[in-house]
Short mmCIF file of C-alpha atoms and ligand atoms in Angstrom, two decimals:
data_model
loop_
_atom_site.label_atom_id
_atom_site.label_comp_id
_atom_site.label_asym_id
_atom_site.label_seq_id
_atom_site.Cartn_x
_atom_site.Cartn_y
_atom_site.Cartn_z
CA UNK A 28 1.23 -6.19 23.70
CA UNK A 29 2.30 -9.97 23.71
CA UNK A 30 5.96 -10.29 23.12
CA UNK A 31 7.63 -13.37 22.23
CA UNK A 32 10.66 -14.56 23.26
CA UNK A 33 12.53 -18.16 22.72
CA UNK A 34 8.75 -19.23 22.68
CA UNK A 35 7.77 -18.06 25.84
CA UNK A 36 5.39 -14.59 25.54
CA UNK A 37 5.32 -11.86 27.65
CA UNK A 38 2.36 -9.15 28.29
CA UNK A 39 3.47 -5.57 27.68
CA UNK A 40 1.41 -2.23 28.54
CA UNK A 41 1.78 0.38 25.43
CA UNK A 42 0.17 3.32 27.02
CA UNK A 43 -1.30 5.56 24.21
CA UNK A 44 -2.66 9.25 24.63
CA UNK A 45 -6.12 8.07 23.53
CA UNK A 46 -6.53 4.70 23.09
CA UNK A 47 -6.19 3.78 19.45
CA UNK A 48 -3.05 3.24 18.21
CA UNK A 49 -4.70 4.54 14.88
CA UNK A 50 -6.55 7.18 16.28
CA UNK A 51 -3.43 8.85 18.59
CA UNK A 52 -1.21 11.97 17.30
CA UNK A 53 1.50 10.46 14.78
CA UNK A 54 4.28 10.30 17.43
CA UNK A 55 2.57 8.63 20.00
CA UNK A 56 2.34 5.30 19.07
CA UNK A 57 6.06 5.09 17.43
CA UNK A 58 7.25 6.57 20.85
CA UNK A 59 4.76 4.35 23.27
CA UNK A 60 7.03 1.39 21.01
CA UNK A 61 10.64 3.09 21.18
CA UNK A 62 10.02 3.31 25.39
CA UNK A 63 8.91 -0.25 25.16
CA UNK A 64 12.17 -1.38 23.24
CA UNK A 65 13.85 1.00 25.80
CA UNK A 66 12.66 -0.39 28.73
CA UNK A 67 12.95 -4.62 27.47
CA UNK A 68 15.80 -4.47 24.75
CA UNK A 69 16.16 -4.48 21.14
CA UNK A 70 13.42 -6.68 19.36
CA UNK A 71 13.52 -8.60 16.00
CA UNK A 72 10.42 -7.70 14.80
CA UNK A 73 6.90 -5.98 16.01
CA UNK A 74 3.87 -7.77 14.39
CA UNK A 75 0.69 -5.30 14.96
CA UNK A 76 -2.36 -7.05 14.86
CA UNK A 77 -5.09 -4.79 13.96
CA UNK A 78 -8.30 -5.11 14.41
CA UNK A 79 -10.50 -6.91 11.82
CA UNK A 80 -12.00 -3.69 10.79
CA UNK A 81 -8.78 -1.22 10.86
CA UNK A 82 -7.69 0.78 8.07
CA UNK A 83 -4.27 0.11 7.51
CA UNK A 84 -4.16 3.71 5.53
CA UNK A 85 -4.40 5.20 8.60
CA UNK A 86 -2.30 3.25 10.61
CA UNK A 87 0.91 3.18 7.96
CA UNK A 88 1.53 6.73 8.03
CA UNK A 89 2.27 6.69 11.54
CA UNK A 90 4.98 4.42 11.57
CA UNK A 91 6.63 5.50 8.31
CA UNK A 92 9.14 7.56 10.53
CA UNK A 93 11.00 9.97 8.59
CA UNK A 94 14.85 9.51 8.55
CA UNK A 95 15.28 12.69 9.93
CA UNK A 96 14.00 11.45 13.34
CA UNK A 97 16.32 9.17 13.54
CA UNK A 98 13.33 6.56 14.96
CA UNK A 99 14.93 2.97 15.13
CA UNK A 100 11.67 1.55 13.98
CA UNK A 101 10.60 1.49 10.99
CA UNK A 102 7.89 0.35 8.26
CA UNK A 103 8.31 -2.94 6.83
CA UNK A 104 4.67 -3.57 5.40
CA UNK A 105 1.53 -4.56 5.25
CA UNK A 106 0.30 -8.22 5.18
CA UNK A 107 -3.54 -8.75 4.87
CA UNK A 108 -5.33 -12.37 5.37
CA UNK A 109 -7.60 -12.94 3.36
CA UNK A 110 -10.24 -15.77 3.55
CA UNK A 111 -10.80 -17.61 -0.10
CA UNK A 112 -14.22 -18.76 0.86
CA UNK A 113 -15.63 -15.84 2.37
CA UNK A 114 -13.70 -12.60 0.46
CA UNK A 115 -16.15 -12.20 -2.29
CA UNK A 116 -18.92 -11.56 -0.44
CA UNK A 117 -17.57 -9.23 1.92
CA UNK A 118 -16.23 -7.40 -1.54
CA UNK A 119 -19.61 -7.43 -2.73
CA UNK A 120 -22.24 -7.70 -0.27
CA UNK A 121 -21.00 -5.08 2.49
CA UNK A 122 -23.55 -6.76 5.13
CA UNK A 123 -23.86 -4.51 8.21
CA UNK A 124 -23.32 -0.48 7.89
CA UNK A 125 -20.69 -0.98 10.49
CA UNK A 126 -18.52 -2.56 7.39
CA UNK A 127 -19.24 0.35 5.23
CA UNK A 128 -16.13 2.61 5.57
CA UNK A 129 -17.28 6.30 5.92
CA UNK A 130 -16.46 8.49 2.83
CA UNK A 131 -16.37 12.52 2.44
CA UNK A 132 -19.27 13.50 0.88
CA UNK A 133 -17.78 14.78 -2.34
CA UNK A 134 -16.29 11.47 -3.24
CA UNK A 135 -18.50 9.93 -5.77
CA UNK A 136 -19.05 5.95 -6.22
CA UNK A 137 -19.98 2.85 -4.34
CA UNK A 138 -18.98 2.42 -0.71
CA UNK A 139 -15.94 1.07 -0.09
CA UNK A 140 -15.80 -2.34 2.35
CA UNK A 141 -12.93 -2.56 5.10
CA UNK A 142 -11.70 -5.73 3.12
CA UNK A 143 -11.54 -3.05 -0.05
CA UNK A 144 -9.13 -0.68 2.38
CA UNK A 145 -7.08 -3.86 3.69
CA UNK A 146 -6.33 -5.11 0.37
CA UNK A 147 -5.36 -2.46 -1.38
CA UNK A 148 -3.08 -0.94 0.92
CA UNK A 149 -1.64 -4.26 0.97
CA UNK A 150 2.05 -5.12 0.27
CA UNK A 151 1.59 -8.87 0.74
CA UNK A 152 -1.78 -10.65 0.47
CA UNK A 153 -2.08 -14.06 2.16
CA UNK A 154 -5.06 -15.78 0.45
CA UNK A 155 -6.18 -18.64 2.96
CA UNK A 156 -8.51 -21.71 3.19
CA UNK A 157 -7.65 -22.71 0.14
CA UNK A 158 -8.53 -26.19 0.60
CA UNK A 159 -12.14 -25.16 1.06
CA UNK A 160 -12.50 -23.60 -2.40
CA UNK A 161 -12.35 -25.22 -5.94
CA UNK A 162 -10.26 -24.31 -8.78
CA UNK A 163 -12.65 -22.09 -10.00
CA UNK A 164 -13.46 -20.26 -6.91
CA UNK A 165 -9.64 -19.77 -6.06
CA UNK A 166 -9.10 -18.55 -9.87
CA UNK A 167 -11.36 -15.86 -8.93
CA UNK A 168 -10.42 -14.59 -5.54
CA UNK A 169 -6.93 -14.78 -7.16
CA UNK A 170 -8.16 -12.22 -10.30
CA UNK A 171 -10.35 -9.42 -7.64
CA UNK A 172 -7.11 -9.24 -5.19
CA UNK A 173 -4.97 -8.89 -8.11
CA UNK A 174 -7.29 -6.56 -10.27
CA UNK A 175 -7.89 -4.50 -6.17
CA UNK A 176 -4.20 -4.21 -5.91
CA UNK A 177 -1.29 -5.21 -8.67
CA UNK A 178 1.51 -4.36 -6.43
CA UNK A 179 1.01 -7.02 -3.61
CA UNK A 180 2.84 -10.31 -3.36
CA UNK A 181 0.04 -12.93 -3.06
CA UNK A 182 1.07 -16.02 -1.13
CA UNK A 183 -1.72 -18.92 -1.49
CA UNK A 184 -2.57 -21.10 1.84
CA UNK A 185 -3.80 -23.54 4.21
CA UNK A 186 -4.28 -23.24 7.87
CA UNK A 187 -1.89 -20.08 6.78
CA UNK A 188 0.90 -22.13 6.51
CA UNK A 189 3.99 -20.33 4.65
CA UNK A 190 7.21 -21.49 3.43
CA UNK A 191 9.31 -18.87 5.49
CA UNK A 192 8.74 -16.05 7.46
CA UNK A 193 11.94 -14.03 6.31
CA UNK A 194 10.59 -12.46 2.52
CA UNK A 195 7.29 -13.44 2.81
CA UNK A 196 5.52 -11.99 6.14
CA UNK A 197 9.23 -10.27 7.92
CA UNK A 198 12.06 -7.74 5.82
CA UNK A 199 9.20 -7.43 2.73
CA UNK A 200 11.14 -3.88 2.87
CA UNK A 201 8.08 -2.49 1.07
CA UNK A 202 8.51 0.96 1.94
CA UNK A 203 12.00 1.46 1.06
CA UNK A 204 12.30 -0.73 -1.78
CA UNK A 205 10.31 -0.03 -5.12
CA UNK A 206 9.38 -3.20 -7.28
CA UNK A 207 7.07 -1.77 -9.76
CA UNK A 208 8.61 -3.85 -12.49
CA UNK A 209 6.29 -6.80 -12.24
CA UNK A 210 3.24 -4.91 -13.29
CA UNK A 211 1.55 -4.64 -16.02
CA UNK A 212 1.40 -1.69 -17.70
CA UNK A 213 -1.47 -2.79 -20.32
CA UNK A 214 -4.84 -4.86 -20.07
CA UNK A 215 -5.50 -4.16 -16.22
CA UNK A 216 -8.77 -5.60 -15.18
CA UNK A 217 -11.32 -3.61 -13.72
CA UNK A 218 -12.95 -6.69 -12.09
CA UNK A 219 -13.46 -4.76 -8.76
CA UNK A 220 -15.98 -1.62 -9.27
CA UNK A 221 -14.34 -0.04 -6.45
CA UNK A 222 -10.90 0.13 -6.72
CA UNK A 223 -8.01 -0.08 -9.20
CA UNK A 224 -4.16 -0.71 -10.10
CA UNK A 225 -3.26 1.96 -13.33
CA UNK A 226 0.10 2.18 -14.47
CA UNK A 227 1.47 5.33 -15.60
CA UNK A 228 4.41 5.03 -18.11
CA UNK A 229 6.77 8.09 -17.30
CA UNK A 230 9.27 8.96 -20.21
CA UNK A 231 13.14 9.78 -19.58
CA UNK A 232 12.96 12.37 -17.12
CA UNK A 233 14.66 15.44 -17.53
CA UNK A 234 16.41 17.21 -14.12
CA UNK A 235 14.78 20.01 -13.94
CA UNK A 236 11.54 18.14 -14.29
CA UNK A 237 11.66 16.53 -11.16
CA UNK A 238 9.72 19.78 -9.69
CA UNK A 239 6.63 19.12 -11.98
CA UNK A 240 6.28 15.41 -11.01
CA UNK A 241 6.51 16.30 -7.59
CA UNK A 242 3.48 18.98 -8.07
CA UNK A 243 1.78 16.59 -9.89
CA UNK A 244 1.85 14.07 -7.13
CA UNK A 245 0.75 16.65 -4.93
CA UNK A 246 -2.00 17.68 -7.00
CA UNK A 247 -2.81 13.81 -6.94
CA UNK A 248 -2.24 12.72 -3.42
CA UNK A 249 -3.76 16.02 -1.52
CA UNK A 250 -5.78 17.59 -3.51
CA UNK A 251 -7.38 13.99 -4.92
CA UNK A 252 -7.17 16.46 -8.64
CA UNK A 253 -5.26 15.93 -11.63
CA UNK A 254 -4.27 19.37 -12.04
CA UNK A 255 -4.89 22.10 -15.17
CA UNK A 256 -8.17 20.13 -15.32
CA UNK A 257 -11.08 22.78 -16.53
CA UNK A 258 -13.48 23.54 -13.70
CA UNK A 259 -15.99 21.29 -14.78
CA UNK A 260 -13.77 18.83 -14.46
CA UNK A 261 -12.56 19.67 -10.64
CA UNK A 262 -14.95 16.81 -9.13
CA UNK A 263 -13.47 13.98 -10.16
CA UNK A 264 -13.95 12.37 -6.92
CA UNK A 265 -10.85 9.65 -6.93
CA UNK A 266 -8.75 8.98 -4.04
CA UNK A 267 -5.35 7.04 -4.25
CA UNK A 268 -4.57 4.88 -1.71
CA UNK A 269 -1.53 3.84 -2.40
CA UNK A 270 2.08 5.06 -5.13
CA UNK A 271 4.99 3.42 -6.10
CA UNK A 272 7.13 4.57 -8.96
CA UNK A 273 10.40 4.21 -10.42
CA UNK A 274 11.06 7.24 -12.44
CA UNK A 275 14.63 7.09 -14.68
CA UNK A 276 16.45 10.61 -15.38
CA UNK A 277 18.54 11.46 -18.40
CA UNK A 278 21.52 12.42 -16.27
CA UNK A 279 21.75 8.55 -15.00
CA UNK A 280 20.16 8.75 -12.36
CA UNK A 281 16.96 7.63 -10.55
CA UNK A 282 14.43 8.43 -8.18
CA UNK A 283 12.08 6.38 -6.58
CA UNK A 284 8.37 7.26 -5.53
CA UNK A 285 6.61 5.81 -2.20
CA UNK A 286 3.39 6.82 -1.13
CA UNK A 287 0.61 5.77 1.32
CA UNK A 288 -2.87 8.26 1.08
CA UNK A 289 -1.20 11.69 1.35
CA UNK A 290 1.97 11.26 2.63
CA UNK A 291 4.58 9.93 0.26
CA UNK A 292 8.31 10.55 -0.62
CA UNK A 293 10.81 10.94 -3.79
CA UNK A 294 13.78 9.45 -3.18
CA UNK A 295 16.42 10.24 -5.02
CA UNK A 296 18.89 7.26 -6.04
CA UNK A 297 21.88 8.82 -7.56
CA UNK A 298 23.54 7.09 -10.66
CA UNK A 299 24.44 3.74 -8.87
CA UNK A 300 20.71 3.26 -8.40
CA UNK A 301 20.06 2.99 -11.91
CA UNK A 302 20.14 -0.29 -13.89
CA UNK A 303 20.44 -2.15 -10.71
CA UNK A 304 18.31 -5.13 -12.17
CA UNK A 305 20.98 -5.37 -15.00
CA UNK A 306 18.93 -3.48 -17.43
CA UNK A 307 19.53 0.01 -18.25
CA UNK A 308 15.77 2.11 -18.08
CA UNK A 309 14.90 4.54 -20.36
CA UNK A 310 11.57 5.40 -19.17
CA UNK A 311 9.78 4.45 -15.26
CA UNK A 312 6.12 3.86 -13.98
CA UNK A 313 4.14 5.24 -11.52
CA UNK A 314 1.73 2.65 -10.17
CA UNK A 315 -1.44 4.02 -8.59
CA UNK A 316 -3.83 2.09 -6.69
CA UNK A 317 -7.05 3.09 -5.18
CA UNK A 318 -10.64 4.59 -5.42
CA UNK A 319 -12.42 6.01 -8.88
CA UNK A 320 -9.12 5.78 -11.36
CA UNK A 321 -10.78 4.35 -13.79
CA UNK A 322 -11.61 6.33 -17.21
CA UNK A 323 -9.77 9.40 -16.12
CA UNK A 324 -6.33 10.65 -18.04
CA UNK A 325 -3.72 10.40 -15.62
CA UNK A 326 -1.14 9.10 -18.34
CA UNK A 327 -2.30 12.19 -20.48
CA UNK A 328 -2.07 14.55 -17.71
CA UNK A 329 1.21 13.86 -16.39
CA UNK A 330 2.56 14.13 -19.93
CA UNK A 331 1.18 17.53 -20.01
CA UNK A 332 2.00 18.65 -16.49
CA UNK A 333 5.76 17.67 -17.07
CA UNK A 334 5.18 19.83 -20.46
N1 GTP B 570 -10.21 -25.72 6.30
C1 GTP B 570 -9.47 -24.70 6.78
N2 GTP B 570 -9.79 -24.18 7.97
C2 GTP B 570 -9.04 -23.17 8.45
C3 GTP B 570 -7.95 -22.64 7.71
N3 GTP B 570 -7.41 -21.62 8.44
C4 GTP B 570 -8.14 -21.55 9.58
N4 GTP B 570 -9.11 -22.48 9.60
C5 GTP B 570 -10.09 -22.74 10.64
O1 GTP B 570 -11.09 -21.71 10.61
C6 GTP B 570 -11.63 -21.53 11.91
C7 GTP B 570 -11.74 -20.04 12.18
O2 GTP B 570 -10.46 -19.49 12.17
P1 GTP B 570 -10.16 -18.14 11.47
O3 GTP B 570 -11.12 -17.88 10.38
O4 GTP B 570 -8.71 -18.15 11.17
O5 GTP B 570 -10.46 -17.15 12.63
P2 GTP B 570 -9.65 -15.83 12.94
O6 GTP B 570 -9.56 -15.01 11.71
O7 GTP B 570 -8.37 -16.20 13.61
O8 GTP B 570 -10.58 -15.14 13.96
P3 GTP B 570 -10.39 -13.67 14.48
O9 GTP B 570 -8.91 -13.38 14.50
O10 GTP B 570 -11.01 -13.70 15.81
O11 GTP B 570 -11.12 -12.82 13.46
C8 GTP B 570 -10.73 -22.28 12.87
O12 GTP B 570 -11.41 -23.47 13.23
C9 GTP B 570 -9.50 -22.63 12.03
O13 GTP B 570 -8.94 -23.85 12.39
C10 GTP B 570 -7.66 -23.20 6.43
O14 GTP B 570 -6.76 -22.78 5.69
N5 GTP B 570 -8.46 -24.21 6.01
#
């Protein structure tokens, strides 16, 4: 680990059980960093650079520390860089096999590309080299990222120079903040083959429905099934990489929904959450992004699942 300090850097040893941050038990690598911070002092931030072909799927999860555990690290999110000249292709035209990303069998579809799995689990997208792409080019790098992933913040650059750090690469607070206001919730584009942003309107929630949505997400997120489907229609092969909602309840309240692959969490928000962007909601979203979403009736289904 580099660590910098008043612009001098210092190397660190992170000892991990086996190697890979990504590939070590879920503790490991969160308690390899709270020794670290034990042994030099409290830091600002920790930047992980991955490697160019991580999945940040399964690198989130392990750093999403529960509350419980009292960890004094925590998630703050995901920033991918993407190159505008070069993005397209790698979307398209996965070159080598070792750029494929390795799918269960049952899961039906194209291959997905490690620039697929970067972007959409992507709270901030930095799209770079902007100066070496025209208009046109840009318009549509801008359009794939956006119709990959409709959550993300996308900051546009050169020589990946940003306005400020604080908002736009440091305290995003993406995994304990839910902005799903921004998206659309009609005329998504399905530009990418691959994957998808769908929006899920959720009506006034009663209470004692709160149970059901959480099933439902469970269905979703572990069992990759919309659930009460007919047998036929078990194999529906999608996989959701990524869940934000903001679900309103008739008692005043609110809850908000996180996710990242299977592990996600409902918080609940009490009545002061509610109308805290000056508008009072009567209904919420769930925003869904990732593999095969397309054509199937998740809007339909919840509706019946929270009967
Ligand atoms: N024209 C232009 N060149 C850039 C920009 N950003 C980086 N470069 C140049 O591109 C070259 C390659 O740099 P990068 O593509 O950033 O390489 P990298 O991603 O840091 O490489 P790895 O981390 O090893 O994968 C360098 O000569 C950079 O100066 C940009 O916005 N515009």
């Amino acid at each position: 680990m580099t660590i910098s300090q008043e612009g001098s850097q210092v190397e660190e040893w992170l000892e991990l059980a086996n190697g890979c941050l990504c590939c070590s038990i879920k503790d490991t690598g969160v308690a390899a960093i709270e020794s670290l911070i034990t042994r030099r002092g409290t830091f600002d931030y920790i930047m992980l650079e991955t490697s160019g072909l991580a999945d940040p799927g399964n690198l989130a999860p392990l750093f999403w520390v529960d509350d419980g555990l009292g960890s004094s690290i925590y998630l703050d999110g995901i920033v991918t860089l993407v190159d505008a000249k070069n993005i397209l292709l790698n979307l398209d035209e996965p070159a080598a096999p070792e750029n494929i990303v390795a799918q269960e069998p049952s899961h039906k579809g194209p291959h997905l590309t490690t620039a697929h799995l970067q972007i959409s689990h992507a709270d901030v997208v930095i799209i770079n080299k902007c100066d070496v792409v025209d208009h046109e080019q840009l318009e549509k790098v801008r359009a794939r990222v956006k119709s990959i992933n409709g959550l993300a913040k996308i900051h546009e650059t050169r020589f990946g120079e940003i306005p400020q750090l604080e908002g736009v690469l440091l305290d995003l607070h993406a995994y304990d903040r839910v902005e799903v206001g921004e998206v659309e919730s009609k005329g998504h584009s399905h530009l990418d083959p691959n994957i998808s942003t769908l929006t899920i309107q959720v009506p006034l929630l009663h209470p004692n429905q709160r149970d059901r949505l959480e099933t439902w997400l469970r269905a979703l997120l572990w069992e990759s099934v919309l659930p009460s489907t007919t047998e036929e229609d078990g194999e529906q092969g999608f996989t959701i990489h990524r869940v934000k909602g903001q679900i309103a309840v008739s008692d005043g309240s609110s809850i908000l929904i996180q996710g990242v692959r299977d592990v996600f969490e409902m918080i609940d928000q009490g009545v002061e959450g509610r109308g805290s962007e000056g508008v009072e909601q009567r209904e919420g979203k769930i925003v869904l992004i990732g593999k095969g979403l397309v054509g199937l009736p998740f809007q339909e289904n919840l509706l019946g699942s929270l009967g």
